[in-house]
Amino acid sequence: FVAIADTYVNSSAATTNYGTRTWFWNDGTAPVLIPYLKFDLRALAGKKIISVQFKIRTIDDSTTNTQSIKLVSSTSWSETTTNYNNRPAISPTVLGTFNPGNQRNTWFTVDVTNGLASKAGQLVSVALTQTAGNGVKYSSRETSYDPVLVIRYQ
């Protein structure tokens, strides 16, 4: 399942939208940069999700800081209108983590089954966060390296 929307928000450009970029940033210190991704799991209505893997590709300026994948409270945000001032709230619950380890042009796969197995038949939004600086740049859905959820179901 490819992301149906993605963007990032920037604390130093609080009203700017970045939804059509071919990349997005994650950085935990000034400026704070937070990527948001939305996935459509409505085709799985009535199905049982067995496993969910979140896959994302770094492209530049990778970090050794842990990246946390968190559930977002709303799925009504838009890729072309979301900015730092109107961004949806992020749950404190961590679905999964990974560390890019300064690896550029690399795919990372994270098991997020525990947090998303109950989401069959729904839209799902997640955000990436980190608490330290030295951000990481990821490929967005506007490239041939879309962020995806790989889902096994029955």
Coordinates of N, CA, C and O in Angstrom, one line a residue:
F1 N 0.8 -1.2 0.0 CA 0.0 0.0 0.0 C 0.9 1.2 0.0 O 1.6 1.5 1.0
V2 N 0.9 2.0 -1.1 CA 1.7 3.2 -1.2 C 1.0 4.3 -0.4 O -0.3 4.3 -0.3
A3 N 1.8 5.3 0.0 CA 1.2 6.4 0.7 C 0.3 7.2 -0.3 O 0.7 7.4 -1.5
I4 N -0.9 7.6 0.2 CA -1.8 8.4 -0.7 C -1.6 9.9 -0.5 O -2.1 10.7 -1.3
A5 N -0.8 10.2 0.6 CA -0.5 11.6 0.8 C 0.8 11.6 1.7 O 0.9 10.8 2.5
D6 N 1.6 12.6 1.5 CA 2.7 12.9 2.4 C 3.2 14.3 2.2 O 3.0 15.0 1.2
T7 N 3.7 14.8 3.3 CA 4.2 16.2 3.4 C 5.1 16.3 4.6 O 5.2 15.3 5.4
Y8 N 5.7 17.4 4.8 CA 6.3 17.7 6.1 C 6.0 19.1 6.5 O 5.6 19.9 5.7
V9 N 6.2 19.4 7.8 CA 6.0 20.7 8.3 C 7.3 21.2 8.9 O 8.1 20.5 9.3
N10 N 7.4 22.6 8.9 CA 8.6 23.2 9.3 C 8.3 24.3 10.3 O 7.6 25.3 10.0
S11 N 8.9 24.2 11.5 CA 8.6 25.2 12.6 C 9.1 26.6 12.2 O 8.5 27.6 12.7
S12 N 10.0 26.7 11.3 CA 10.5 28.1 11.0 C 9.8 28.7 9.8 O 10.1 29.8 9.4
A13 N 8.9 27.9 9.2 CA 8.1 28.4 8.1 C 6.7 27.9 8.3 O 6.2 27.0 7.6
A14 N 6.1 28.3 9.4 CA 4.9 27.7 10.0 C 3.7 27.7 9.1 O 2.8 26.9 9.3
T15 N 3.6 28.6 8.1 CA 2.5 28.6 7.2 C 2.8 28.0 5.8 O 1.9 28.0 4.9
T16 N 4.0 27.5 5.6 CA 4.4 27.0 4.3 C 4.0 25.5 4.2 O 4.2 24.7 5.1
N17 N 3.5 25.1 3.0 CA 3.1 23.7 2.7 C 4.2 23.1 1.8 O 4.6 23.8 0.9
Y18 N 4.6 21.9 2.1 CA 5.6 21.2 1.3 C 5.1 19.9 0.6 O 5.9 19.0 0.3
G19 N 3.8 19.8 0.4 CA 3.2 18.5 0.0 C 3.5 18.0 -1.4 O 3.3 16.9 -1.6
T20 N 4.0 18.9 -2.3 CA 4.3 18.4 -3.6 C 5.8 18.1 -3.9 O 6.2 17.9 -5.0
R21 N 6.5 18.2 -2.8 CA 8.0 18.0 -3.0 C 8.3 16.5 -3.2 O 7.5 15.7 -2.9
T22 N 9.4 16.2 -3.8 CA 9.8 14.8 -4.1 C 10.5 14.2 -2.9 O 11.1 13.1 -3.0
W23 N 10.6 15.0 -1.8 CA 11.3 14.5 -0.6 C 10.7 15.2 0.6 O 9.9 16.2 0.5
F24 N 11.0 14.7 1.8 CA 10.6 15.3 3.0 C 11.6 15.1 4.1 O 12.4 14.2 4.0
W25 N 11.7 16.0 5.0 CA 12.7 16.0 6.1 C 12.1 15.6 7.4 O 10.9 15.8 7.7
N26 N 13.0 15.0 8.3 CA 12.7 14.8 9.7 C 13.8 15.4 10.5 O 15.0 15.0 10.3
D27 N 13.6 16.3 11.4 CA 14.6 16.8 12.3 C 14.0 17.3 13.6 O 12.9 17.8 13.6
G28 N 14.6 17.0 14.7 CA 14.0 17.2 16.0 C 14.4 18.5 16.6 O 13.8 18.8 17.7
T29 N 15.3 19.3 16.1 CA 15.7 20.6 16.7 C 15.5 21.7 15.7 O 15.3 21.5 14.5
A30 N 15.6 22.9 16.2 CA 15.2 24.1 15.4 C 16.0 24.1 14.1 O 17.2 24.0 14.1
P31 N 15.2 24.2 13.0 CA 13.8 24.1 13.0 C 13.3 22.7 13.1 O 14.0 21.8 12.5
V32 N 12.2 22.5 13.7 CA 11.6 21.2 13.8 C 10.9 20.9 12.5 O 10.2 21.7 12.0
L33 N 11.3 19.7 11.9 CA 10.7 19.2 10.7 C 10.1 17.9 10.9 O 10.7 17.0 11.4
I34 N 8.8 17.8 10.6 CA 8.0 16.6 10.9 C 7.3 16.1 9.6 O 6.4 16.8 9.1
P35 N 7.6 14.9 9.2 CA 6.9 14.3 8.0 C 5.6 13.6 8.5 O 5.6 13.0 9.5
Y36 N 4.6 13.8 7.6 CA 3.3 13.1 7.8 C 3.0 12.2 6.6 O 3.3 12.7 5.4
L37 N 2.5 11.0 6.8 CA 2.2 10.1 5.7 C 0.8 9.5 5.9 O 0.4 9.2 7.1
K38 N 0.0 9.4 4.9 CA -1.3 8.8 5.0 C -1.4 7.6 4.0 O -1.0 7.6 2.9
F39 N -2.1 6.5 4.6 CA -2.3 5.3 3.8 C -3.7 4.9 3.8 O -4.4 5.1 4.8
D40 N -4.2 4.4 2.7 CA -5.6 4.0 2.6 C -5.7 2.4 2.7 O -5.3 1.7 1.8
L41 N -6.2 2.0 3.8 CA -6.4 0.5 4.1 C -7.9 0.1 4.0 O -8.2 -1.0 4.4
R42 N -8.7 0.9 3.3 CA -10.1 0.6 3.2 C -10.4 -0.6 2.4 O -11.3 -1.3 2.6
A43 N -9.5 -1.0 1.5 CA -9.6 -2.2 0.7 C -9.5 -3.5 1.6 O -9.9 -4.6 1.1
L44 N -9.0 -3.3 2.8 CA -8.9 -4.5 3.7 C -10.0 -4.6 4.6 O -10.0 -5.4 5.6
A45 N -11.1 -3.9 4.4 CA -12.3 -4.0 5.3 C -12.7 -5.5 5.3 O -12.8 -6.1 4.3
G46 N -13.0 -6.0 6.5 CA -13.4 -7.3 6.7 C -12.2 -8.4 6.7 O -12.5 -9.5 6.9
K47 N -11.0 -7.9 6.5 CA -9.9 -8.8 6.4 C -9.2 -8.7 7.8 O -9.3 -7.8 8.6
K48 N -8.4 -9.8 8.1 CA -7.5 -9.8 9.3 C -6.1 -9.5 8.9 O -5.5 -10.2 8.0
I49 N -5.5 -8.5 9.4 CA -4.2 -8.1 9.2 C -3.2 -9.0 10.0 O -3.4 -9.1 11.2
I50 N -2.3 -9.6 9.3 CA -1.3 -10.5 10.0 C -0.1 -9.8 10.3 O 0.5 -9.9 11.4
S51 N 0.4 -9.0 9.4 CA 1.7 -8.2 9.7 C 1.7 -6.9 8.8 O 1.1 -6.9 7.7
V52 N 2.3 -5.9 9.4 CA 2.5 -4.6 8.7 C 3.9 -4.2 8.8 O 4.5 -4.1 9.9
Q53 N 4.6 -3.9 7.6 CA 5.9 -3.4 7.6 C 5.9 -2.0 6.9 O 5.3 -1.9 5.9
F54 N 6.5 -1.1 7.6 CA 6.6 0.3 7.1 C 7.9 0.4 6.4 O 9.0 0.0 7.0
K55 N 7.9 0.8 5.1 CA 9.2 0.9 4.3 C 9.3 2.3 3.8 O 8.4 2.9 3.3
I56 N 10.6 2.8 4.0 CA 10.9 4.2 3.6 C 12.3 4.3 3.2 O 13.2 3.5 3.7
R57 N 12.6 5.2 2.3 CA 14.0 5.3 1.7 C 14.6 6.6 2.0 O 14.0 7.7 1.7
T58 N 15.8 6.6 2.6 CA 16.6 7.8 2.8 C 17.2 8.2 1.5 O 17.5 7.4 0.6
I59 N 17.4 9.5 1.3 CA 18.1 10.0 0.1 C 19.2 10.9 0.4 O 20.1 11.0 -0.5
D60 N 19.3 11.6 1.5 CA 20.4 12.6 1.7 C 20.4 13.0 3.2 O 19.4 12.9 3.9
D61 N 21.6 13.4 3.6 CA 21.8 14.0 4.9 C 21.3 13.1 6.0 O 20.6 13.6 6.9
S62 N 21.6 11.9 6.0 CA 21.1 11.0 7.0 C 21.7 11.2 8.4 O 22.7 11.9 8.5
T63 N 21.1 10.7 9.4 CA 21.5 10.9 10.7 C 21.7 9.6 11.4 O 21.3 8.5 11.0
T64 N 22.3 9.7 12.6 CA 22.4 8.5 13.4 C 21.4 8.5 14.6 O 21.5 7.7 15.5
N65 N 20.5 9.5 14.5 CA 19.5 9.6 15.5 C 18.3 8.7 15.2 O 17.9 8.5 14.1
T66 N 17.7 8.1 16.3 CA 16.6 7.2 16.1 C 15.4 7.9 15.6 O 15.0 9.0 16.0
Q67 N 14.8 7.3 14.6 CA 13.6 7.8 14.0 C 12.4 7.0 14.6 O 12.4 5.7 14.6
S68 N 11.4 7.7 15.1 CA 10.2 7.0 15.6 C 9.0 7.2 14.7 O 8.8 8.3 14.2
I69 N 8.3 6.1 14.5 CA 7.1 6.2 13.7 C 5.9 6.2 14.7 O 5.8 5.3 15.6
K70 N 5.1 7.2 14.6 CA 4.0 7.4 15.5 C 2.6 7.6 14.8 O 2.6 8.1 13.7
L71 N 1.6 7.1 15.4 CA 0.2 7.3 14.9 C -0.2 8.7 15.0 O 0.2 9.4 15.9
V72 N -0.9 9.2 14.0 CA -1.4 10.6 14.0 C -2.9 10.5 14.2 O -3.6 9.6 13.7
S73 N -3.4 11.4 15.1 CA -4.8 11.4 15.5 C -5.9 11.6 14.4 O -7.0 11.1 14.5
S74 N -5.5 12.3 13.4 CA -6.4 12.6 12.3 C -6.0 12.1 11.0 O -4.8 12.0 10.7
T75 N -7.0 11.7 10.1 CA -6.7 11.4 8.7 C -7.3 12.4 7.8 O -7.2 12.2 6.6
S76 N -7.8 13.5 8.3 CA -8.5 14.5 7.5 C -7.5 15.5 6.9 O -8.0 16.4 6.1
W77 N -6.3 15.5 7.3 CA -5.3 16.5 6.8 C -5.1 16.3 5.3 O -5.2 15.2 4.8
S78 N -4.7 17.3 4.6 CA -4.4 17.3 3.2 C -3.0 17.6 2.9 O -2.3 18.4 3.5
E79 N -2.5 16.8 1.9 CA -1.1 17.0 1.5 C -0.8 18.4 1.0 O 0.4 18.8 1.2
T80 N -1.7 19.0 0.4 CA -1.5 20.3 -0.2 C -1.8 21.5 0.7 O -1.6 22.7 0.3
T81 N -2.3 21.3 1.9 CA -2.7 22.4 2.8 C -2.1 22.3 4.2 O -2.1 23.3 4.9
T82 N -1.5 21.2 4.6 CA -1.0 21.0 5.9 C 0.3 21.8 6.1 O 1.2 21.8 5.2
N83 N 0.4 22.5 7.2 CA 1.6 23.3 7.5 C 1.8 23.1 9.0 O 1.1 22.5 9.7
Y84 N 2.9 23.7 9.5 CA 3.2 23.6 11.0 C 2.1 24.1 11.9 O 1.8 23.5 12.9
N85 N 1.4 25.2 11.5 CA 0.4 25.8 12.3 C -0.9 24.9 12.4 O -1.6 25.0 13.4
N86 N -1.2 24.2 11.3 CA -2.5 23.4 11.3 C -2.2 21.9 11.3 O -3.1 21.1 11.0
R87 N -1.0 21.5 11.6 CA -0.6 20.1 11.6 C -1.5 19.3 12.6 O -1.9 19.8 13.7
P88 N -1.8 18.0 12.2 CA -2.6 17.2 13.2 C -1.7 16.7 14.3 O -0.5 16.6 14.2
A89 N -2.3 16.4 15.4 CA -1.6 15.9 16.6 C -1.0 14.6 16.4 O -1.6 13.7 15.7
I90 N 0.1 14.3 17.1 CA 0.8 13.1 17.0 C 0.7 12.3 18.3 O 0.9 12.9 19.4
S91 N 0.3 11.1 18.2 CA 0.2 10.2 19.4 C 1.6 10.0 20.0 O 2.6 9.9 19.3
P92 N 1.7 10.0 21.3 CA 3.0 9.7 22.0 C 3.4 8.2 21.8 O 4.6 7.9 22.0
T93 N 2.5 7.4 21.4 CA 2.8 5.9 21.3 C 3.6 5.7 20.0 O 3.3 6.1 18.9
V94 N 4.7 5.0 20.2 CA 5.7 4.7 19.2 C 5.3 3.4 18.5 O 5.2 2.3 19.2
L95 N 5.1 3.4 17.2 CA 4.7 2.1 16.5 C 5.9 1.3 16.2 O 5.9 0.1 16.1
G96 N 7.1 2.0 16.0 CA 8.3 1.3 15.7 C 9.4 2.4 15.5 O 9.1 3.6 15.4
T97 N 10.7 1.9 15.6 CA 11.8 2.8 15.4 C 12.9 2.2 14.5 O 12.9 1.0 14.3
F98 N 13.7 3.1 14.0 CA 14.9 2.6 13.2 C 15.9 3.7 13.3 O 15.7 4.8 13.6
N99 N 17.1 3.3 13.0 CA 18.2 4.3 13.0 C 18.9 4.2 11.6 O 19.5 3.2 11.2
P100 N 18.8 5.4 10.8 CA 19.4 5.4 9.5 C 20.9 5.2 9.4 O 21.5 4.8 8.4
G101 N 21.6 5.5 10.5 CA 23.0 5.3 10.6 C 23.8 5.9 9.5 O 24.8 5.3 9.0
N102 N 23.5 7.1 9.1 CA 24.1 7.9 8.0 C 24.2 7.1 6.7 O 25.1 7.3 5.9
Q103 N 23.2 6.3 6.4 CA 23.1 5.6 5.2 C 22.2 6.3 4.2 O 21.0 6.4 4.4
R104 N 22.8 6.7 3.1 CA 22.0 7.4 2.1 C 21.5 6.4 1.0 O 22.1 5.4 0.8
N105 N 20.4 6.8 0.4 CA 19.8 6.0 -0.7 C 19.6 4.5 -0.2 O 20.0 3.6 -0.9
T106 N 19.0 4.4 0.9 CA 18.8 3.1 1.6 C 17.4 2.9 2.0 O 16.8 3.8 2.6
W107 N 16.8 1.7 1.8 CA 15.5 1.4 2.3 C 15.6 0.9 3.7 O 16.5 0.1 4.0
F108 N 14.6 1.3 4.5 CA 14.5 0.8 5.9 C 13.1 0.2 6.0 O 12.1 0.8 5.6
T109 N 13.1 -0.9 6.7 CA 11.8 -1.6 6.9 C 11.6 -1.8 8.4 O 12.5 -2.2 9.1
V110 N 10.4 -1.4 8.9 CA 10.1 -1.4 10.3 C 8.8 -2.1 10.6 O 7.8 -1.8 9.9
D111 N 8.8 -3.1 11.5 CA 7.6 -3.8 11.8 C 6.7 -2.9 12.7 O 7.1 -2.4 13.7
V112 N 5.5 -2.6 12.2 CA 4.5 -1.7 12.9 C 3.2 -2.5 13.1 O 2.2 -1.8 13.3
T113 N 3.3 -3.8 13.1 CA 2.1 -4.6 13.2 C 1.3 -4.3 14.5 O 0.0 -4.1 14.4
N114 N 1.9 -4.2 15.6 CA 1.2 -4.0 16.9 C 0.3 -2.8 16.8 O -0.8 -2.8 17.4
G115 N 0.8 -1.7 16.2 CA 0.0 -0.5 16.2 C -1.0 -0.4 15.0 O -2.0 0.4 15.1
L116 N -0.8 -1.2 14.0 CA -1.7 -1.0 12.8 C -2.5 -2.2 12.4 O -3.4 -2.1 11.6
A117 N -2.4 -3.3 13.1 CA -3.1 -4.5 12.8 C -4.6 -4.3 12.9 O -5.4 -5.0 12.2
S118 N -5.1 -3.4 13.8 CA -6.5 -3.2 14.0 C -7.1 -2.1 13.0 O -8.2 -1.8 13.1
K119 N -6.3 -1.7 12.1 CA -6.7 -0.6 11.2 C -7.2 -1.0 9.8 O -7.4 -0.2 8.9
A120 N -7.5 -2.3 9.6 CA -8.1 -2.8 8.4 C -9.4 -2.0 8.1 O -10.2 -1.9 9.0
G121 N -9.5 -1.6 6.8 CA -10.8 -0.9 6.5 C -10.8 0.6 6.8 O -11.8 1.3 6.6
Q122 N -9.6 1.1 7.2 CA -9.5 2.6 7.6 C -8.4 3.3 6.8 O -7.5 2.7 6.3
L123 N -8.5 4.6 6.9 CA -7.4 5.5 6.5 C -6.5 5.5 7.8 O -7.0 5.5 8.9
V124 N -5.2 5.6 7.5 CA -4.2 5.6 8.6 C -3.2 6.7 8.3 O -2.7 6.8 7.2
S125 N -2.9 7.5 9.3 CA -1.8 8.5 9.2 C -0.8 8.3 10.3 O -1.0 7.9 11.4
V126 N 0.5 8.4 9.8 CA 1.6 8.3 10.7 C 2.5 9.5 10.5 O 2.5 10.2 9.5
A127 N 3.4 9.8 11.5 CA 4.4 10.8 11.5 C 5.7 10.2 11.9 O 5.8 9.2 12.6
L128 N 6.8 10.8 11.4 CA 8.1 10.4 11.8 C 8.7 11.5 12.7 O 8.5 12.7 12.4
T129 N 9.2 11.1 13.9 CA 9.8 12.1 14.8 C 11.2 11.7 15.2 O 11.6 10.5 15.1
Q130 N 12.0 12.6 15.7 CA 13.2 12.4 16.3 C 13.5 13.5 17.3 O 12.9 14.6 17.1
T131 N 14.2 13.2 18.4 CA 14.4 14.2 19.4 C 15.6 15.0 19.3 O 15.8 16.0 20.0
A132 N 16.5 14.6 18.4 CA 17.8 15.3 18.3 C 17.9 15.9 16.9 O 17.0 15.7 16.0
G133 N 19.0 16.7 16.6 CA 19.1 17.3 15.3 C 19.8 16.4 14.3 O 19.7 15.2 14.4
N134 N 20.4 17.0 13.3 CA 21.0 16.3 12.2 C 19.9 15.5 11.5 O 19.9 14.3 11.6
G135 N 19.1 16.2 10.8 CA 17.9 15.6 10.2 C 18.2 14.6 9.1 O 19.4 14.5 8.6
V136 N 17.2 13.9 8.6 CA 17.3 13.0 7.5 C 16.3 13.3 6.5 O 15.2 13.8 6.8
K137 N 16.6 13.1 5.2 CA 15.8 13.4 4.1 C 15.3 12.1 3.5 O 16.1 11.2 3.2
Y138 N 14.0 12.0 3.2 CA 13.4 10.8 2.6 C 12.8 11.0 1.3 O 12.3 12.2 1.0
S139 N 12.7 10.0 0.5 CA 11.9 10.1 -0.8 C 10.4 10.1 -0.5 O 9.9 9.4 0.4
S140 N 9.7 11.0 -1.2 CA 8.3 11.1 -1.0 C 7.5 10.3 -2.0 O 8.1 9.6 -2.9
R141 N 6.2 10.3 -2.0 CA 5.4 9.5 -2.9 C 5.5 10.1 -4.3 O 5.0 9.4 -5.3
E142 N 6.0 11.3 -4.5 CA 6.1 11.9 -5.8 C 7.3 11.4 -6.6 O 7.7 11.9 -7.6
T143 N 8.0 10.4 -6.0 CA 9.1 9.7 -6.7 C 8.7 8.3 -7.0 O 7.7 7.8 -6.7
S144 N 9.7 7.6 -7.6 CA 9.5 6.1 -7.8 C 9.9 5.3 -6.6 O 9.9 4.1 -6.6
Y145 N 10.2 6.0 -5.5 CA 10.6 5.3 -4.3 C 9.5 5.6 -3.2 O 9.9 6.1 -2.1
D146 N 8.3 5.4 -3.5 CA 7.2 5.7 -2.5 C 7.4 5.1 -1.2 O 7.7 3.9 -1.1
P147 N 7.1 5.8 -0.1 CA 6.9 5.1 1.2 C 5.7 4.1 1.1 O 4.7 4.5 0.5
V148 N 5.9 3.0 1.7 CA 4.8 2.0 1.6 C 4.6 1.2 2.9 O 5.4 1.2 3.8
L149 N 3.4 0.7 3.0 CA 3.1 -0.3 4.0 C 3.0 -1.7 3.3 O 2.1 -1.8 2.4
V150 N 3.8 -2.6 3.7 CA 3.7 -4.0 3.2 C 2.8 -4.8 4.2 O 3.2 -5.0 5.3
I151 N 1.7 -5.2 3.7 CA 0.7 -5.8 4.6 C 0.4 -7.2 4.2 O 0.0 -7.5 3.0
R152 N 0.5 -8.2 5.1 CA 0.0 -9.5 4.9 C -1.3 -9.6 5.6 O -1.5 -9.2 6.8
Y153 N -2.3 -10.2 5.0 CA -3.6 -10.3 5.5 C -4.3 -11.6 5.1 O -3.9 -12.2 4.1
Q154 N -5.4 -11.9 5.7 CA -6.3 -13.0 5.3 C -7.7 -12.7 5.4 O -8.1 -11.7 6.0

